[in-house]
Short mmCIF file of C-alpha atoms in Angstrom, two decimals:
data_model
loop_
_atom_site.label_atom_id
_atom_site.label_comp_id
_atom_site.label_asym_id
_atom_site.label_seq_id
_atom_site.Cartn_x
_atom_site.Cartn_y
_atom_site.Cartn_z
CA MET K 17 -0.51 36.28 17.57
CA PRO K 18 -3.22 33.91 19.16
CA ALA K 19 -2.08 30.89 20.81
CA ALA K 20 -3.96 28.48 18.22
CA GLU K 21 -1.61 30.06 15.42
CA LYS K 22 1.55 29.43 17.15
CA ASP K 23 4.09 27.15 15.66
CA HIS K 24 5.08 24.12 17.25
CA VAL K 25 8.48 22.24 17.70
CA TYR K 26 7.92 18.88 18.76
CA LYS K 27 10.09 16.03 20.23
CA ILE K 28 9.82 12.60 18.86
CA LEU K 29 9.85 9.57 21.11
CA GLU K 30 9.57 5.78 20.49
CA LEU K 31 7.83 3.34 22.76
CA VAL K 32 7.35 -0.40 22.59
CA GLY K 33 4.16 -1.03 24.12
CA SER K 34 2.47 -4.88 24.48
CA SER K 35 -0.90 -6.69 25.28
CA GLU K 36 -2.27 -10.28 25.50
CA THR K 37 -5.01 -9.08 24.23
CA SER K 38 -4.35 -6.80 20.86
CA ILE K 39 -2.64 -4.12 18.67
CA GLU K 40 -4.98 -1.37 20.05
CA ASP K 41 -4.84 -2.55 23.59
CA ALA K 42 -0.36 -2.70 23.29
CA VAL K 43 -1.11 0.99 21.96
CA LYS K 44 -3.19 1.97 24.66
CA ASN K 45 -0.83 0.51 27.28
CA ALA K 46 2.34 2.25 25.85
CA VAL K 47 0.58 5.85 25.69
CA GLY K 48 -1.21 5.07 28.87
CA ARG K 49 2.42 4.34 30.96
CA ALA K 50 4.24 7.34 28.93
CA SER K 51 1.43 10.08 30.04
CA LYS K 52 2.33 9.60 33.54
CA THR K 53 6.09 10.91 32.82
CA VAL K 54 5.59 12.98 29.87
CA ARG K 55 4.01 16.09 28.99
CA GLU K 56 1.91 17.60 26.48
CA MET K 57 1.93 14.44 23.89
CA LYS K 58 0.12 15.31 20.78
CA TRP K 59 -0.18 12.45 18.27
CA PHE K 60 1.39 9.05 17.68
CA GLU K 61 2.35 7.04 15.10
CA VAL K 62 2.39 2.95 14.81
CA VAL K 63 6.00 2.17 12.53
CA GLN K 64 5.73 -1.80 13.72
CA THR K 65 3.78 -4.18 14.60
CA ARG K 66 4.63 -8.02 15.51
CA GLY K 67 3.89 -10.49 18.14
CA HIS K 68 4.57 -13.56 20.09
CA ILE K 69 3.19 -16.88 19.19
CA GLU K 70 3.17 -19.69 21.59
CA ASN K 71 2.39 -22.87 21.12
CA GLY K 72 0.68 -22.04 17.54
CA ALA K 73 -1.34 -19.56 19.31
CA VAL K 74 -0.72 -15.49 19.39
CA ARG K 75 0.43 -15.00 23.28
CA HIS K 76 1.41 -11.28 23.00
CA TYR K 77 1.00 -8.24 20.56
CA GLN K 78 3.66 -5.62 20.33
CA VAL K 79 3.62 -2.10 18.58
CA THR K 80 6.53 0.33 18.32
CA LEU K 81 5.20 3.85 18.49
CA ARG K 82 6.65 6.96 17.67
CA VAL K 83 5.04 9.67 19.68
CA GLY K 84 5.14 13.53 19.20
CA PHE K 85 4.78 16.06 22.37
CA THR K 86 5.48 19.58 22.68
CA LEU K 87 8.45 21.04 23.98
CA ASP K 88 7.93 23.36 27.58
CA GLY K 89 8.61 26.97 26.78
#
């Protein structure tokens, strides 16, 4: 069976990323940091978005992600 047709099994990891700039940057920060220690990440799903307000202004964006990665072997 060609490699492209193999069944995949994924492990799901929950991450929380933050950024002072945007929700998108919060996602990129979480995935970028996780990529230093987690191999074979394949997809992510944003499951929660929230932020921190200080003196009437948004100070931080925070996202909770579920990240799927394939298992070795």
